[in-house]
mmCIF file with all atom_site columns, C-alpha atoms in Angstrom:
data_model
loop_
_atom_site.group_PDB
_atom_site.id
_atom_site.type_symbol
_atom_site.label_atom_id
_atom_site.label_alt_id
_atom_site.label_comp_id
_atom_site.label_asym_id
_atom_site.label_entity_id
_atom_site.label_seq_id
_atom_site.pdbx_PDB_ins_code
_atom_site.Cartn_x
_atom_site.Cartn_y
_atom_site.Cartn_z
_atom_site.occupancy
_atom_site.B_iso_or_equiv
_atom_site.pdbx_formal_charge
_atom_site.auth_seq_id
_atom_site.auth_comp_id
_atom_site.auth_asym_id
_atom_site.auth_atom_id
_atom_site.pdbx_PDB_model_num
ATOM 1   C CA . UNK B 1 1   ? -122.913 78.903 333.276 1.00 0.00 ? 1   UNK B CA 1
ATOM 2   C CA . UNK B 1 2   ? -124.573 79.273 336.678 1.00 0.00 ? 2   UNK B CA 1
ATOM 3   C CA . UNK B 1 3   ? -128.173 80.440 336.892 1.00 0.00 ? 3   UNK B CA 1
ATOM 4   C CA . UNK B 1 4   ? -128.967 83.030 339.537 1.00 0.00 ? 4   UNK B CA 1
ATOM 5   C CA . UNK B 1 5   ? -132.451 83.590 340.931 1.00 0.00 ? 5   UNK B CA 1
ATOM 6   C CA . UNK B 1 6   ? -133.575 87.039 342.094 1.00 0.00 ? 6   UNK B CA 1
ATOM 7   C CA . UNK B 1 7   ? -134.624 86.704 345.732 1.00 0.00 ? 7   UNK B CA 1
ATOM 8   C CA . UNK B 1 8   ? -135.171 90.142 347.288 1.00 0.00 ? 8   UNK B CA 1
ATOM 9   C CA . UNK B 1 9   ? -134.062 93.737 347.297 1.00 0.00 ? 9   UNK B CA 1
ATOM 10  C CA . UNK B 1 10  ? -130.997 94.332 349.439 1.00 0.00 ? 10  UNK B CA 1
ATOM 11  C CA . UNK B 1 11  ? -132.938 97.019 351.325 1.00 0.00 ? 11  UNK B CA 1
ATOM 12  C CA . UNK B 1 12  ? -135.545 94.398 352.351 1.00 0.00 ? 12  UNK B CA 1
ATOM 13  C CA . UNK B 1 13  ? -133.083 92.801 354.770 1.00 0.00 ? 13  UNK B CA 1
ATOM 14  C CA . UNK B 1 14  ? -131.608 94.989 357.485 1.00 0.00 ? 14  UNK B CA 1
ATOM 15  C CA . UNK B 1 15  ? -127.933 94.713 358.387 1.00 0.00 ? 15  UNK B CA 1
ATOM 16  C CA . UNK B 1 16  ? -127.515 92.132 361.157 1.00 0.00 ? 16  UNK B CA 1
ATOM 17  C CA . UNK B 1 17  ? -130.707 90.240 360.297 1.00 0.00 ? 17  UNK B CA 1
ATOM 18  C CA . UNK B 1 18  ? -131.806 87.247 358.250 1.00 0.00 ? 18  UNK B CA 1
ATOM 19  C CA . UNK B 1 19  ? -134.915 86.227 356.352 1.00 0.00 ? 19  UNK B CA 1
ATOM 20  C CA . UNK B 1 20  ? -135.998 83.048 354.578 1.00 0.00 ? 20  UNK B CA 1
ATOM 21  C CA . UNK B 1 21  ? -137.194 82.936 350.965 1.00 0.00 ? 21  UNK B CA 1
ATOM 22  C CA . UNK B 1 22  ? -138.490 80.132 348.781 1.00 0.00 ? 22  UNK B CA 1
ATOM 23  C CA . UNK B 1 23  ? -136.044 79.594 345.898 1.00 0.00 ? 23  UNK B CA 1
ATOM 24  C CA . UNK B 1 24  ? -137.086 76.728 343.664 1.00 0.00 ? 24  UNK B CA 1
ATOM 25  C CA . UNK B 1 25  ? -138.015 73.903 346.046 1.00 0.00 ? 25  UNK B CA 1
ATOM 26  C CA . UNK B 1 26  ? -135.757 75.131 348.854 1.00 0.00 ? 26  UNK B CA 1
ATOM 27  C CA . UNK B 1 27  ? -136.104 77.518 351.750 1.00 0.00 ? 27  UNK B CA 1
ATOM 28  C CA . UNK B 1 28  ? -132.977 79.691 351.557 1.00 0.00 ? 28  UNK B CA 1
ATOM 29  C CA . UNK B 1 29  ? -131.941 81.952 354.409 1.00 0.00 ? 29  UNK B CA 1
ATOM 30  C CA . UNK B 1 30  ? -130.449 85.264 353.327 1.00 0.00 ? 30  UNK B CA 1
ATOM 31  C CA . UNK B 1 31  ? -128.230 86.777 356.009 1.00 0.00 ? 31  UNK B CA 1
ATOM 32  C CA . UNK B 1 32  ? -126.793 90.305 356.085 1.00 0.00 ? 32  UNK B CA 1
ATOM 33  C CA . UNK B 1 33  ? -123.928 90.445 358.496 1.00 0.00 ? 33  UNK B CA 1
ATOM 34  C CA . UNK B 1 34  ? -120.843 92.650 358.807 1.00 0.00 ? 34  UNK B CA 1
ATOM 35  C CA . UNK B 1 35  ? -121.461 94.268 355.410 1.00 0.00 ? 35  UNK B CA 1
ATOM 36  C CA . UNK B 1 36  ? -121.766 90.950 353.576 1.00 0.00 ? 36  UNK B CA 1
ATOM 37  C CA . UNK B 1 37  ? -124.656 88.876 352.232 1.00 0.00 ? 37  UNK B CA 1
ATOM 38  C CA . UNK B 1 38  ? -124.759 85.109 352.723 1.00 0.00 ? 38  UNK B CA 1
ATOM 39  C CA . UNK B 1 39  ? -127.158 82.407 351.487 1.00 0.00 ? 39  UNK B CA 1
ATOM 40  C CA . UNK B 1 40  ? -127.571 79.204 353.488 1.00 0.00 ? 40  UNK B CA 1
ATOM 41  C CA . UNK B 1 41  ? -130.213 76.476 353.524 1.00 0.00 ? 41  UNK B CA 1
ATOM 42  C CA . UNK B 1 42  ? -132.867 77.322 356.114 1.00 0.00 ? 42  UNK B CA 1
ATOM 43  C CA . UNK B 1 43  ? -132.655 73.940 357.822 1.00 0.00 ? 43  UNK B CA 1
ATOM 44  C CA . UNK B 1 44  ? -130.556 73.066 360.864 1.00 0.00 ? 44  UNK B CA 1
ATOM 45  C CA . UNK B 1 45  ? -128.892 69.678 360.455 1.00 0.00 ? 45  UNK B CA 1
ATOM 46  C CA . UNK B 1 46  ? -129.150 68.990 364.185 1.00 0.00 ? 46  UNK B CA 1
ATOM 47  C CA . UNK B 1 47  ? -132.922 68.884 364.679 1.00 0.00 ? 47  UNK B CA 1
ATOM 48  C CA . UNK B 1 48  ? -134.253 69.878 361.241 1.00 0.00 ? 48  UNK B CA 1
ATOM 49  C CA . UNK B 1 49  ? -135.499 73.222 362.551 1.00 0.00 ? 49  UNK B CA 1
ATOM 50  C CA . UNK B 1 50  ? -135.608 76.482 360.597 1.00 0.00 ? 50  UNK B CA 1
ATOM 51  C CA . UNK B 1 51  ? -132.532 78.651 361.070 1.00 0.00 ? 51  UNK B CA 1
ATOM 52  C CA . UNK B 1 52  ? -134.470 81.851 360.338 1.00 0.00 ? 52  UNK B CA 1
ATOM 53  C CA . UNK B 1 53  ? -134.283 84.263 363.256 1.00 0.00 ? 53  UNK B CA 1
ATOM 54  C CA . UNK B 1 54  ? -131.061 82.774 364.583 1.00 0.00 ? 54  UNK B CA 1
ATOM 55  C CA . UNK B 1 55  ? -128.519 85.151 366.087 1.00 0.00 ? 55  UNK B CA 1
ATOM 56  C CA . UNK B 1 56  ? -125.447 86.005 364.059 1.00 0.00 ? 56  UNK B CA 1
ATOM 57  C CA . UNK B 1 57  ? -121.998 86.925 365.321 1.00 0.00 ? 57  UNK B CA 1
ATOM 58  C CA . UNK B 1 58  ? -119.311 87.618 362.753 1.00 0.00 ? 58  UNK B CA 1
ATOM 59  C CA . UNK B 1 59  ? -119.577 84.831 360.195 1.00 0.00 ? 59  UNK B CA 1
ATOM 60  C CA . UNK B 1 60  ? -121.464 82.503 362.564 1.00 0.00 ? 60  UNK B CA 1
ATOM 61  C CA . UNK B 1 61  ? -125.178 81.678 362.687 1.00 0.00 ? 61  UNK B CA 1
ATOM 62  C CA . UNK B 1 62  ? -126.776 80.089 365.757 1.00 0.00 ? 62  UNK B CA 1
ATOM 63  C CA . UNK B 1 63  ? -129.884 77.923 365.406 1.00 0.00 ? 63  UNK B CA 1
ATOM 64  C CA . UNK B 1 64  ? -132.709 79.509 367.417 1.00 0.00 ? 64  UNK B CA 1
ATOM 65  C CA . UNK B 1 65  ? -133.996 76.081 368.568 1.00 0.00 ? 65  UNK B CA 1
ATOM 66  C CA . UNK B 1 66  ? -130.960 74.410 370.174 1.00 0.00 ? 66  UNK B CA 1
ATOM 67  C CA . UNK B 1 67  ? -127.983 76.696 369.596 1.00 0.00 ? 67  UNK B CA 1
ATOM 68  C CA . UNK B 1 68  ? -126.192 74.681 366.927 1.00 0.00 ? 68  UNK B CA 1
ATOM 69  C CA . UNK B 1 69  ? -123.689 76.989 365.257 1.00 0.00 ? 69  UNK B CA 1
ATOM 70  C CA . UNK B 1 70  ? -122.703 77.149 361.584 1.00 0.00 ? 70  UNK B CA 1
ATOM 71  C CA . UNK B 1 71  ? -120.171 79.108 359.553 1.00 0.00 ? 71  UNK B CA 1
ATOM 72  C CA . UNK B 1 72  ? -122.121 81.330 357.128 1.00 0.00 ? 72  UNK B CA 1
ATOM 73  C CA . UNK B 1 73  ? -119.384 81.098 354.479 1.00 0.00 ? 73  UNK B CA 1
ATOM 74  C CA . UNK B 1 74  ? -118.944 77.328 354.407 1.00 0.00 ? 74  UNK B CA 1
ATOM 75  C CA . UNK B 1 75  ? -121.938 75.859 356.238 1.00 0.00 ? 75  UNK B CA 1
ATOM 76  C CA . UNK B 1 76  ? -119.565 73.870 358.436 1.00 0.00 ? 76  UNK B CA 1
ATOM 77  C CA . UNK B 1 77  ? -120.759 73.258 361.997 1.00 0.00 ? 77  UNK B CA 1
ATOM 78  C CA . UNK B 1 78  ? -118.890 74.857 364.874 1.00 0.00 ? 78  UNK B CA 1
ATOM 79  C CA . UNK B 1 79  ? -118.922 73.005 368.181 1.00 0.00 ? 79  UNK B CA 1
ATOM 80  C CA . UNK B 1 80  ? -120.292 69.595 369.067 1.00 0.00 ? 80  UNK B CA 1
ATOM 81  C CA . UNK B 1 81  ? -124.083 69.924 368.684 1.00 0.00 ? 81  UNK B CA 1
ATOM 82  C CA . UNK B 1 82  ? -123.927 68.593 365.114 1.00 0.00 ? 82  UNK B CA 1
ATOM 83  C CA . UNK B 1 83  ? -121.226 67.432 362.742 1.00 0.00 ? 83  UNK B CA 1
ATOM 84  C CA . UNK B 1 84  ? -123.269 67.726 359.538 1.00 0.00 ? 84  UNK B CA 1
ATOM 85  C CA . UNK B 1 85  ? -122.833 70.942 357.524 1.00 0.00 ? 85  UNK B CA 1
ATOM 86  C CA . UNK B 1 86  ? -125.632 73.086 356.131 1.00 0.00 ? 86  UNK B CA 1
ATOM 87  C CA . UNK B 1 87  ? -125.661 73.803 352.385 1.00 0.00 ? 87  UNK B CA 1
ATOM 88  C CA . UNK B 1 88  ? -124.493 77.235 351.332 1.00 0.00 ? 88  UNK B CA 1
ATOM 89  C CA . UNK B 1 89  ? -125.133 78.904 347.996 1.00 0.00 ? 89  UNK B CA 1
ATOM 90  C CA . UNK B 1 90  ? -123.324 81.470 345.852 1.00 0.00 ? 90  UNK B CA 1
ATOM 91  C CA . UNK B 1 91  ? -124.923 84.861 346.327 1.00 0.00 ? 91  UNK B CA 1
ATOM 92  C CA . UNK B 1 92  ? -124.428 88.180 344.592 1.00 0.00 ? 92  UNK B CA 1
ATOM 93  C CA . UNK B 1 93  ? -125.987 91.621 344.669 1.00 0.00 ? 93  UNK B CA 1
ATOM 94  C CA . UNK B 1 94  ? -126.754 93.162 341.275 1.00 0.00 ? 94  UNK B CA 1
ATOM 95  C CA . UNK B 1 95  ? -128.284 96.626 341.036 1.00 0.00 ? 95  UNK B CA 1
ATOM 96  C CA . UNK B 1 96  ? -129.608 96.343 344.608 1.00 0.00 ? 96  UNK B CA 1
ATOM 97  C CA . UNK B 1 97  ? -131.133 92.876 344.057 1.00 0.00 ? 97  UNK B CA 1
ATOM 98  C CA . UNK B 1 98  ? -129.951 89.798 345.978 1.00 0.00 ? 98  UNK B CA 1
ATOM 99  C CA . UNK B 1 99  ? -129.500 86.816 343.670 1.00 0.00 ? 99  UNK B CA 1
ATOM 100 C CA . UNK B 1 100 ? -128.790 83.212 344.658 1.00 0.00 ? 100 UNK B CA 1
ATOM 101 C CA . UNK B 1 101 ? -127.529 80.268 342.622 1.00 0.00 ? 101 UNK B CA 1
ATOM 102 C CA . UNK B 1 102 ? -128.753 76.799 343.528 1.00 0.00 ? 102 UNK B CA 1
ATOM 103 C CA . UNK B 1 103 ? -126.300 75.254 341.089 1.00 0.00 ? 103 UNK B CA 1
ATOM 104 C CA . UNK B 1 104 ? -128.975 74.495 338.501 1.00 0.00 ? 104 UNK B CA 1
#
């Protein structure tokens, strides 16, 4: 059985924006984009910068520091800035609360 951690109210994150939260020992970036909610580690694998505040287009997130791009669903890099993926996490919304599983 997978444990989910309550992170925030869905209404706390506007559509088309993202916000980082501490979940366990990790900084997890919650992204609301195109009617979906994604959870991705808040750490760019290119230059170890926070991804919070990065622009989103469709299911892509761009690092605000150097423009590295990642798929929000899989964490896979897009383009040539980095080849190392970012961790993604299962996310669900229950009764208006965003919950994330770290696999613990």
